[in-house]
Short mmCIF file of C-alpha atoms in Angstrom, two decimals:
data_model
loop_
_atom_site.label_atom_id
_atom_site.label_comp_id
_atom_site.label_asym_id
_atom_site.label_seq_id
_atom_site.Cartn_x
_atom_site.Cartn_y
_atom_site.Cartn_z
CA UNK A 1111 0.00 0.00 0.00
CA UNK A 1112 1.53 3.30 -1.07
CA UNK A 1113 1.69 6.16 1.39
CA UNK A 1114 1.90 9.86 0.66
CA UNK A 1115 5.08 11.69 -0.31
CA UNK A 1116 6.23 13.99 2.47
CA UNK A 1117 3.74 16.88 2.37
CA UNK A 1118 5.84 19.21 4.46
CA UNK A 1119 9.22 18.99 2.79
CA UNK A 1120 8.69 22.20 0.86
CA UNK A 1121 6.91 24.22 3.52
CA UNK A 1122 9.96 26.25 4.44
CA UNK A 1123 12.29 28.26 2.24
CA UNK A 1124 14.87 28.66 4.94
CA UNK A 1125 17.20 25.89 3.76
CA UNK A 1126 19.00 23.56 6.16
CA UNK A 1127 18.43 25.83 9.14
CA UNK A 1128 14.68 25.10 8.97
CA UNK A 1129 15.04 21.61 10.48
CA UNK A 1130 13.50 19.87 7.47
CA UNK A 1131 16.81 18.10 6.86
CA UNK A 1132 16.38 15.85 9.92
CA UNK A 1133 13.99 13.08 10.93
CA UNK A 1134 12.28 15.63 13.19
CA UNK A 1135 11.42 17.70 10.12
CA UNK A 1136 9.72 14.73 8.48
CA UNK A 1137 7.12 14.51 11.25
CA UNK A 1138 3.63 15.29 10.01
CA UNK A 1139 3.06 17.14 13.30
CA UNK A 1140 5.11 20.04 11.89
CA UNK A 1141 2.89 20.53 8.85
CA UNK A 1142 2.59 24.33 8.47
CA UNK A 1143 4.53 24.86 11.73
CA UNK A 1144 7.96 25.91 10.49
CA UNK A 1145 8.86 28.29 13.30
CA UNK A 1146 8.20 25.71 16.02
CA UNK A 1147 10.24 23.12 14.14
CA UNK A 1148 13.15 25.54 13.84
CA UNK A 1149 13.12 26.26 17.58
CA UNK A 1150 13.01 22.56 18.53
CA UNK A 1151 15.81 21.50 16.20
CA UNK A 1152 17.99 24.40 17.34
CA UNK A 1153 17.49 23.25 20.93
CA UNK A 1154 18.51 19.71 19.96
CA UNK A 1155 21.62 21.03 18.19
CA UNK A 1156 22.74 22.72 21.40
CA UNK A 1157 22.74 19.35 23.18
CA UNK A 1158 20.77 20.58 26.21
CA UNK A 1159 17.84 18.14 26.01
CA UNK A 1160 19.11 16.03 28.93
CA UNK A 1161 20.19 18.87 31.19
CA UNK A 1162 17.82 17.77 33.96
CA UNK A 1163 18.59 14.05 33.74
CA UNK A 1164 22.37 13.82 33.86
CA UNK A 1165 22.43 11.55 36.91
CA UNK A 1166 19.47 9.35 36.01
CA UNK A 1167 20.57 8.15 32.56
CA UNK A 1168 23.53 6.11 31.43
CA UNK A 1169 26.21 8.36 29.85
CA UNK A 1170 26.45 6.06 26.81
CA UNK A 1171 22.71 6.48 26.09
CA UNK A 1172 22.95 10.26 26.45
CA UNK A 1173 26.00 10.47 24.18
CA UNK A 1174 24.49 8.32 21.41
CA UNK A 1175 21.20 10.17 21.49
CA UNK A 1176 22.88 13.60 21.51
CA UNK A 1177 25.06 12.62 18.54
CA UNK A 1178 22.00 11.34 16.65
CA UNK A 1179 20.00 14.51 17.38
CA UNK A 1180 22.82 16.73 16.10
CA UNK A 1181 23.18 14.80 12.82
CA UNK A 1182 21.58 15.65 9.49
CA UNK A 1183 19.11 13.37 7.73
CA UNK A 1184 21.57 11.38 5.61
CA UNK A 1185 23.73 10.65 8.64
CA UNK A 1186 20.68 9.70 10.72
CA UNK A 1187 19.55 7.30 8.00
CA UNK A 1188 22.98 5.72 7.94
CA UNK A 1189 22.84 5.25 11.73
CA UNK A 1190 19.50 3.47 11.37
CA UNK A 1191 20.91 1.30 8.62
CA UNK A 1192 23.69 0.18 10.96
CA UNK A 1193 21.82 -0.10 14.28
CA UNK A 1194 18.09 0.55 13.85
CA UNK A 1195 16.93 -1.66 16.71
CA UNK A 1196 19.26 0.05 19.18
CA UNK A 1197 18.07 3.51 18.09
CA UNK A 1198 14.39 2.58 18.38
CA UNK A 1199 14.98 1.01 21.78
CA UNK A 1200 16.70 4.23 22.90
CA UNK A 1201 13.76 6.37 21.81
CA UNK A 1202 11.28 3.96 23.40
CA UNK A 1203 13.21 3.93 26.68
CA UNK A 1204 13.23 7.73 26.80
CA UNK A 1205 9.46 7.82 26.27
CA UNK A 1206 8.86 5.12 28.87
CA UNK A 1207 11.07 6.71 31.53
CA UNK A 1208 10.92 10.48 30.86
CA UNK A 1209 7.47 11.01 29.42
CA UNK A 1210 6.82 13.87 31.88
CA UNK A 1211 9.69 15.95 30.47
CA UNK A 1212 7.77 18.38 28.27
CA UNK A 1213 10.76 19.73 26.31
CA UNK A 1214 12.34 16.34 25.74
CA UNK A 1215 9.08 14.82 24.46
CA UNK A 1216 8.67 17.80 22.14
CA UNK A 1217 11.75 16.51 20.34
CA UNK A 1218 11.71 12.75 20.92
CA UNK A 1219 8.18 11.83 19.80
CA UNK A 1220 8.06 13.96 16.61
CA UNK A 1221 11.50 12.59 15.69
CA UNK A 1222 10.20 9.05 16.16
CA UNK A 1223 7.21 9.99 14.01
CA UNK A 1224 9.58 11.27 11.30
CA UNK A 1225 11.61 8.06 11.41
CA UNK A 1226 8.45 6.01 10.85
CA UNK A 1227 7.26 8.34 8.12
CA UNK A 1228 10.58 7.78 6.36
CA UNK A 1229 10.33 3.99 6.67
CA UNK A 1230 7.10 2.65 8.11
CA UNK A 1231 8.39 -0.94 8.14
CA UNK A 1232 10.67 -0.02 11.02
CA UNK A 1233 7.65 -0.08 13.31
CA UNK A 1234 8.62 -3.75 13.62
CA UNK A 1235 11.27 -2.74 16.16
CA UNK A 1236 8.64 -1.17 18.44
CA UNK A 1237 6.32 -4.14 17.96
CA UNK A 1238 9.15 -6.48 19.00
CA UNK A 1239 9.94 -4.33 22.04
CA UNK A 1240 6.27 -4.31 23.05
CA UNK A 1241 5.99 -8.07 22.74
CA UNK A 1242 9.11 -8.47 24.87
CA UNK A 1243 7.54 -6.15 27.48
CA UNK A 1244 4.03 -7.60 27.57
CA UNK A 1245 4.28 -8.75 31.18
CA UNK A 1246 5.70 -5.42 32.36
CA UNK A 1247 3.52 -2.71 33.84
CA UNK A 1248 5.23 -0.03 31.74
CA UNK A 1249 5.61 -0.40 27.98
CA UNK A 1250 5.81 1.83 24.93
CA UNK A 1251 2.11 1.40 24.02
CA UNK A 1252 0.86 2.28 27.50
CA UNK A 1253 3.20 5.27 27.72
CA UNK A 1254 2.05 6.70 24.40
CA UNK A 1255 -1.58 6.25 25.47
CA UNK A 1256 -0.79 7.93 28.79
CA UNK A 1257 0.80 10.92 27.04
CA UNK A 1258 -2.41 11.48 25.05
CA UNK A 1259 -4.27 11.85 28.35
CA UNK A 1260 -1.85 14.40 29.84
CA UNK A 1261 -0.89 18.05 29.39
CA UNK A 1262 1.31 18.52 26.33
CA UNK A 1263 1.83 20.75 23.33
CA UNK A 1264 -0.40 20.05 20.30
CA UNK A 1265 2.69 18.89 18.38
CA UNK A 1266 3.31 16.17 20.98
CA UNK A 1267 -0.34 15.11 20.79
CA UNK A 1268 -0.32 14.90 17.00
CA UNK A 1269 2.99 13.03 16.77
CA UNK A 1270 1.98 10.67 19.59
CA UNK A 1271 -1.42 9.98 18.00
CA UNK A 1272 0.25 9.04 14.74
CA UNK A 1273 3.01 6.87 16.24
CA UNK A 1274 0.46 5.02 18.38
CA UNK A 1275 -1.81 4.57 15.34
CA UNK A 1276 1.02 2.96 13.37
CA UNK A 1277 1.94 0.70 16.30
CA UNK A 1278 -1.63 -0.41 16.97
CA UNK A 1279 -2.28 -1.08 13.27
CA UNK A 1280 0.45 -3.74 13.35
CA UNK A 1281 -0.97 -5.58 16.35
CA UNK A 1282 -3.40 -8.50 16.39
CA UNK A 1283 -6.96 -7.26 17.08
CA UNK A 1284 -7.69 -10.50 18.92
CA UNK A 1285 -5.15 -9.48 21.55
CA UNK A 1286 -5.13 -5.67 21.38
CA UNK A 1287 -8.71 -4.87 20.36
CA UNK A 1288 -9.49 -2.80 23.46
CA UNK A 1289 -6.42 -0.60 22.94
CA UNK A 1290 -7.21 -0.20 19.23
CA UNK A 1291 -10.85 0.66 19.93
CA UNK A 1292 -9.90 3.19 22.63
CA UNK A 1293 -7.46 4.94 20.32
CA UNK A 1294 -9.83 5.22 17.38
CA UNK A 1295 -12.48 6.58 19.78
CA UNK A 1296 -9.93 9.13 20.99
CA UNK A 1297 -9.28 10.26 17.41
CA UNK A 1298 -13.01 10.55 16.71
CA UNK A 1299 -13.49 12.77 19.76
CA UNK A 1300 -10.39 14.87 19.04
CA UNK A 1301 -12.13 16.89 16.33
CA UNK A 1302 -14.71 18.28 18.75
CA UNK A 1303 -14.47 22.00 19.44
CA UNK A 1304 -13.56 22.69 23.03
CA UNK A 1305 -12.02 19.23 23.44
CA UNK A 1306 -9.04 19.54 25.79
CA UNK A 1307 -6.79 17.52 23.51
CA UNK A 1308 -8.13 18.77 20.20
CA UNK A 1309 -6.22 17.69 17.07
CA UNK A 1310 -6.25 19.32 13.67
CA UNK A 1311 -8.37 17.62 11.01
CA UNK A 1312 -5.10 16.95 9.19
CA UNK A 1313 -3.62 15.06 12.15
CA UNK A 1314 -6.79 13.02 12.69
CA UNK A 1315 -6.94 11.94 9.05
CA UNK A 1316 -3.28 10.92 8.77
CA UNK A 1317 -3.59 8.93 12.01
CA UNK A 1318 -6.77 7.19 10.86
CA UNK A 1319 -5.12 6.12 7.61
CA UNK A 1320 -3.08 3.58 9.58
CA UNK A 1321 -5.94 2.15 11.62
CA UNK A 1322 -8.53 1.86 8.86
CA UNK A 1323 -6.46 -0.79 7.14
CA UNK A 1324 -7.92 -3.20 9.71
CA UNK A 1325 -11.42 -4.47 8.85
CA UNK A 1326 -12.50 -4.69 12.49
CA UNK A 1327 -11.55 -1.05 13.11
CA UNK A 1328 -13.18 0.09 9.86
CA UNK A 1329 -16.47 -1.46 10.98
CA UNK A 1330 -16.24 0.12 14.41
CA UNK A 1331 -15.37 3.50 12.88
CA UNK A 1332 -18.36 3.45 10.53
CA UNK A 1333 -20.85 2.25 13.15
CA UNK A 1334 -19.68 5.01 15.51
CA UNK A 1335 -20.38 7.73 12.91
CA UNK A 1336 -16.80 8.12 11.72
CA UNK A 1337 -17.65 8.79 8.10
CA UNK A 1338 -19.41 11.98 9.22
CA UNK A 1339 -16.05 13.21 10.57
CA UNK A 1340 -14.41 12.56 7.20
CA UNK A 1341 -17.27 14.30 5.39
CA UNK A 1342 -16.91 17.35 7.66
CA UNK A 1343 -13.16 17.31 6.99
CA UNK A 1344 -13.88 17.77 3.30
CA UNK A 1345 -16.35 20.55 4.06
CA UNK A 1346 -14.11 22.43 6.51
CA UNK A 1347 -10.68 21.77 4.98
CA UNK A 1348 -11.60 21.17 1.34
CA UNK A 1349 -9.11 23.77 0.12
CA UNK A 1350 -6.19 22.24 2.06
CA UNK A 1351 -4.53 19.72 -0.24
CA UNK A 1352 -2.93 17.57 2.46
CA UNK A 1353 -5.99 17.33 4.73
CA UNK A 1354 -8.09 16.46 1.68
CA UNK A 1355 -5.54 13.90 0.53
CA UNK A 1356 -5.45 11.98 3.81
CA UNK A 1357 -9.25 12.22 4.10
CA UNK A 1358 -9.58 10.76 0.60
CA UNK A 1359 -7.09 8.08 1.63
CA UNK A 1360 -9.33 7.10 4.58
CA UNK A 1361 -12.40 7.00 2.35
CA UNK A 1362 -10.55 4.89 -0.20
CA UNK A 1363 -9.59 2.37 2.48
CA UNK A 1364 -13.17 2.19 3.72
CA UNK A 1365 -14.56 1.70 0.21
CA UNK A 1366 -12.94 -1.75 -0.08
CA UNK A 1367 -15.28 -3.06 2.60
CA UNK A 1368 -18.76 -4.06 1.42
CA UNK A 1369 -20.37 -2.85 4.63
CA UNK A 1370 -19.20 0.72 3.90
CA UNK A 1371 -21.31 1.16 0.76
CA UNK A 1372 -24.51 2.14 2.58
CA UNK A 1373 -22.66 5.02 4.26
CA UNK A 1374 -21.24 6.35 0.99
CA UNK A 1375 -24.67 5.98 -0.64
CA UNK A 1376 -26.48 7.91 2.11
CA UNK A 1377 -27.30 11.33 0.57
CA UNK A 1378 -27.62 12.94 4.01
CA UNK A 1379 -23.92 12.28 4.77
CA UNK A 1380 -22.83 14.18 1.62
CA UNK A 1381 -19.62 12.15 1.24
CA UNK A 1382 -19.73 11.63 -2.52
CA UNK A 1383 -20.91 15.18 -3.11
CA UNK A 1384 -18.04 16.68 -1.11
CA UNK A 1385 -15.47 14.42 -2.74
CA UNK A 1386 -16.59 15.69 -6.14
CA UNK A 1387 -16.51 19.30 -4.93
CA UNK A 1388 -12.95 18.91 -3.59
CA UNK A 1389 -11.74 17.38 -6.87
CA UNK A 1390 -13.29 20.32 -8.72
CA UNK A 1391 -11.70 22.96 -6.50
CA UNK A 1392 -8.22 21.41 -6.09
CA UNK A 1393 -7.89 19.35 -9.29
CA UNK A 1394 -4.78 17.45 -8.16
CA UNK A 1395 -3.95 14.10 -9.77
CA UNK A 1396 -3.27 12.39 -6.43
CA UNK A 1397 -6.80 13.33 -5.31
CA UNK A 1398 -8.24 12.22 -8.63
CA UNK A 1399 -6.41 8.89 -8.30
CA UNK A 1400 -7.88 8.15 -4.87
CA UNK A 1401 -11.28 9.64 -5.69
CA UNK A 1402 -11.92 7.62 -8.83
CA UNK A 1403 -10.50 4.43 -7.30
CA UNK A 1404 -13.02 4.94 -4.48
CA UNK A 1405 -15.85 5.53 -6.97
CA UNK A 1406 -14.87 2.37 -8.84
CA UNK A 1407 -15.12 0.38 -5.61
CA UNK A 1408 -18.64 1.78 -5.17
CA UNK A 1409 -19.75 1.27 -8.79
CA UNK A 1410 -21.89 -1.79 -8.02
CA UNK A 1411 -24.18 0.34 -5.89
CA UNK A 1412 -27.06 1.94 -7.83
CA UNK A 1413 -27.56 4.43 -5.00
CA UNK A 1414 -23.91 5.52 -5.07
CA UNK A 1415 -23.97 5.89 -8.86
CA UNK A 1416 -27.11 7.98 -8.51
CA UNK A 1417 -25.33 10.37 -6.17
CA UNK A 1418 -22.37 10.60 -8.55
CA UNK A 1419 -24.67 11.61 -11.41
CA UNK A 1420 -26.75 13.97 -9.27
CA UNK A 1421 -23.66 15.81 -8.09
CA UNK A 1422 -22.19 16.44 -11.50
CA UNK A 1423 -19.52 13.74 -11.76
CA UNK A 1424 -20.25 13.20 -15.47
CA UNK A 1425 -19.14 16.75 -16.29
CA UNK A 1426 -16.16 16.57 -13.93
CA UNK A 1427 -15.10 13.29 -15.53
CA UNK A 1428 -15.43 14.73 -19.02
CA UNK A 1429 -13.16 17.65 -18.09
CA UNK A 1430 -10.57 15.34 -16.50
CA UNK A 1431 -10.47 13.15 -19.62
CA UNK A 1432 -9.64 16.25 -21.68
CA UNK A 1433 -6.50 16.75 -19.59
CA UNK A 1434 -3.30 14.70 -19.53
CA UNK A 1435 -3.43 11.92 -16.93
CA UNK A 1436 0.08 10.57 -16.30
CA UNK A 1437 -0.81 7.53 -14.21
CA UNK A 1438 -2.25 4.62 -16.24
CA UNK A 1439 -4.30 3.16 -13.36
CA UNK A 1440 -5.85 6.56 -12.68
CA UNK A 1441 -6.75 6.97 -16.35
CA UNK A 1442 -8.30 3.48 -16.40
CA UNK A 1443 -10.42 4.31 -13.33
CA UNK A 1444 -11.60 7.63 -14.77
CA UNK A 1445 -12.53 6.00 -18.09
CA UNK A 1446 -14.30 3.16 -16.27
CA UNK A 1447 -16.43 5.56 -14.23
CA UNK A 1448 -17.19 7.61 -17.36
CA UNK A 1449 -18.45 4.48 -19.11
CA UNK A 1450 -20.53 3.29 -16.12
CA UNK A 1451 -22.18 6.66 -15.59
CA UNK A 1452 -23.07 7.05 -19.27
CA UNK A 1453 -24.63 3.56 -19.33
CA UNK A 1454 -26.70 4.32 -16.26
CA UNK A 1455 -27.67 7.88 -17.13
CA UNK A 1456 -31.13 7.01 -18.49
CA UNK A 1457 -31.98 4.95 -15.43
CA UNK A 1458 -30.67 7.67 -13.15
CA UNK A 1459 -32.79 10.37 -14.80
CA UNK A 1460 -36.05 8.42 -14.77
CA UNK A 1461 -39.44 9.52 -13.49
CA UNK A 1462 -39.21 6.82 -10.81
CA UNK A 1463 -36.04 8.41 -9.49
CA UNK A 1464 -37.80 11.78 -9.32
CA UNK A 1465 -40.67 10.27 -7.35
CA UNK A 1466 -38.21 8.68 -4.95
CA UNK A 1467 -36.52 12.03 -4.32
CA UNK A 1468 -39.82 13.88 -3.79
CA UNK A 1469 -40.91 11.27 -1.29
CA UNK A 1470 -37.65 11.70 0.61
CA UNK A 1471 -38.54 15.44 0.99
CA UNK A 1472 -34.91 16.32 0.27
CA UNK A 1473 -34.18 17.85 -3.13
CA UNK A 1474 -30.70 17.91 -4.70
CA UNK A 1475 -29.76 19.69 -7.92
CA UNK A 1476 -29.06 17.13 -10.63
CA UNK A 1477 -30.20 15.62 -13.96
CA UNK A 1478 -33.81 15.21 -12.80
CA UNK A 1479 -34.09 18.96 -12.27
CA UNK A 1480 -33.34 20.04 -15.83
CA UNK A 1481 -35.19 21.23 -18.91
CA UNK A 1482 -34.51 17.91 -20.66
CA UNK A 1483 -36.07 15.88 -17.83
CA UNK A 1484 -39.27 17.94 -17.79
CA UNK A 1485 -39.62 17.94 -21.57
CA UNK A 1486 -39.40 14.12 -21.63
CA UNK A 1487 -41.46 13.36 -18.49
CA UNK A 1488 -44.03 16.14 -17.99
CA UNK A 1489 -47.06 14.03 -19.02
CA UNK A 1490 -46.21 11.41 -16.37
CA UNK A 1491 -46.97 13.98 -13.67
CA UNK A 1492 -50.67 13.74 -14.57
CA UNK A 1493 -50.84 10.39 -12.77
CA UNK A 1494 -53.05 10.14 -9.66
CA UNK A 1495 -54.55 13.60 -10.18
CA UNK A 1496 -51.13 15.34 -10.34
CA UNK A 1497 -50.08 13.76 -7.04
CA UNK A 1498 -46.39 14.57 -7.43
CA UNK A 1499 -47.05 18.17 -8.49
CA UNK A 1500 -48.92 18.58 -5.22
CA UNK A 1501 -45.91 17.09 -3.39
CA UNK A 1502 -43.60 19.61 -5.09
CA UNK A 1503 -45.84 22.48 -4.02
CA UNK A 1504 -45.73 21.18 -0.45
CA UNK A 1505 -41.91 21.41 -0.51
CA UNK A 1506 -42.23 25.19 -0.95
CA UNK A 1507 -43.22 25.12 2.74
CA UNK A 1508 -40.12 23.23 3.94
CA UNK A 1509 -39.33 24.30 7.52
CA UNK A 1510 -36.16 22.33 8.34
CA UNK A 1511 -33.34 24.87 8.05
CA UNK A 1512 -30.83 22.38 6.66
CA UNK A 1513 -32.94 21.73 3.53
CA UNK A 1514 -35.28 24.74 3.39
CA UNK A 1515 -33.64 27.01 0.84
CA UNK A 1516 -32.44 24.27 -1.50
CA UNK A 1517 -35.86 22.56 -1.47
CA UNK A 1518 -37.61 25.86 -2.17
CA UNK A 1519 -35.25 26.86 -4.99
CA UNK A 1520 -35.50 23.49 -6.76
CA UNK A 1521 -39.28 23.29 -6.26
CA UNK A 1522 -39.64 26.77 -7.81
CA UNK A 1523 -37.53 25.70 -10.79
CA UNK A 1524 -39.47 22.46 -11.30
CA UNK A 1525 -42.88 24.13 -11.08
CA UNK A 1526 -41.74 26.67 -13.66
CA UNK A 1527 -40.64 23.88 -15.98
CA UNK A 1528 -43.98 22.12 -15.44
CA UNK A 1529 -45.67 25.30 -16.70
CA UNK A 1530 -43.40 25.43 -19.71
CA UNK A 1531 -44.06 21.93 -20.95
CA UNK A 1532 -47.60 21.08 -19.80
CA UNK A 1533 -50.41 22.71 -21.82
CA UNK A 1534 -52.51 23.32 -18.69
CA UNK A 1535 -49.63 23.85 -16.26
CA UNK A 1536 -50.60 27.40 -15.31
CA UNK A 1537 -54.23 26.51 -14.51
CA UNK A 1538 -53.22 23.46 -12.47
CA UNK A 1539 -50.75 25.43 -10.34
CA UNK A 1540 -53.24 28.23 -9.75
CA UNK A 1541 -55.83 25.72 -8.53
CA UNK A 1542 -53.25 24.31 -6.12
CA UNK A 1543 -52.50 27.78 -4.73
CA UNK A 1544 -48.88 27.61 -5.90
CA UNK A 1545 -48.88 31.08 -7.47
CA UNK A 1546 -49.42 32.87 -4.14
CA UNK A 1547 -46.69 30.85 -2.43
CA UNK A 1548 -44.24 31.53 -5.27
CA UNK A 1549 -44.96 35.26 -5.07
CA UNK A 1550 -44.37 35.19 -1.30
CA UNK A 1551 -40.92 33.74 -2.00
CA UNK A 1552 -40.00 36.93 -3.88
CA UNK A 1553 -39.17 38.20 -0.39
CA UNK A 1554 -36.94 35.26 0.53
CA UNK A 1555 -33.63 36.15 2.17
CA UNK A 1556 -31.96 33.54 -0.05
CA UNK A 1557 -31.00 34.89 -3.47
CA UNK A 1558 -31.28 31.51 -5.24
CA UNK A 1559 -34.82 30.96 -3.91
CA UNK A 1560 -35.83 34.49 -4.89
CA UNK A 1561 -34.38 34.14 -8.40
CA UNK A 1562 -36.12 30.81 -9.08
CA UNK A 1563 -39.43 32.03 -7.67
CA UNK A 1564 -39.37 35.03 -10.03
CA UNK A 1565 -38.52 32.81 -13.00
CA UNK A 1566 -41.36 30.41 -12.11
CA UNK A 1567 -43.90 33.25 -12.04
CA UNK A 1568 -42.59 34.58 -15.36
CA UNK A 1569 -43.20 31.16 -16.89
CA UNK A 1570 -46.72 31.06 -15.41
CA UNK A 1571 -47.54 34.43 -16.99
CA UNK A 1572 -47.30 32.90 -20.46
CA UNK A 1573 -50.29 30.67 -21.24
CA UNK A 1574 -48.42 28.48 -23.68
CA UNK A 1575 -44.68 28.76 -23.29
CA UNK A 1576 -43.93 26.38 -26.11
CA UNK A 1577 -46.13 28.31 -28.52
CA UNK A 1578 -44.59 31.60 -27.49
CA UNK A 1579 -41.07 30.36 -28.00
CA UNK A 1580 -41.77 28.61 -31.31
#
């Protein structure tokens, strides 16, 4: 499974003095935090990290760690190549014994995070240490969990959350399920405003990426409402490329599990809609790669395909295919989705689909709210004494704030189109009292509602729109 290129390597233009040329600088906790990184690495270079622990630590440990912390990235990598297990054991011992040292942890844990970002397979050394410590009261897993419950800088929280996520993702759920469940619950709570240990959406997403590789944790995450967190990430941080990337990564991982489909296909969660919006606004190939691979995994779901069509994916796909796509797998996925959506377009713009949406009392702009749809289907609305026209009129009175303005705007548009294409549309709407309601909406505070209400009345004022426009 491929992981992201380092998103923070180009954040600073300060050269080697920025700290990006060390394992510390590779930590995702320093994303968009250049000044803090510079201060921490300068402190490490001075060799004062152990000033309060001279008598409590073995001189050899202090000397090796100090030398490592003063080295540049290439030299640090070479040290790991020669004695990785010893280095990881040193870092783990410092966390286990000196976790209350605020300044030391501000360097040690992000550096460990950077080491794992550089080579995730090296988590095996911490797994081995943990298994060797299982009977001990203090171990690296318990210490990391304990740090997340204490008073620390946000950088320590974010680096700790990620390191613990990587460690837990490599452990057997049959043995460590409670620890895994507790940590994913912690991450889900950490996005709440006012939460004492609040993490950035970016940190939550890049920590979840590790845990959601496990089917048992994916199920727990979805059942606990986790996909709503990812959807809100896209809404709140949709212009931030790295937050969006890791959020897409989480969604991609979830989409491989059959039980996830119902969550993606739930229109109220807005996941597919927001994914499409992010791809439109950022238009980055790495987002397109994950987005379309996710859509391909969902392509057996009629409900998911319906949401893709309703939210304009056909047009987005057409524009992407006009551009140069470097990655062959990405191009294959985009072309596959283009083919599937075109094949299903007629089904997805049917009268039955319209009836289903009206009955849900939640309107969404899409192919069933277009001139073409009304021209082809207007006579079907005569069924059951214009039952569905009456339902549309009722949606002009939507009270629920979340859907009110969109429902009203789309209902206004559809009633106007009904007038255009049905020979007795004006008379029918007047009998239903729709004209008065539409005129009341001229005073709506929402500009889209007001505009569509005015257009609907204009269409009603012409007895035979088709004749007038012929």
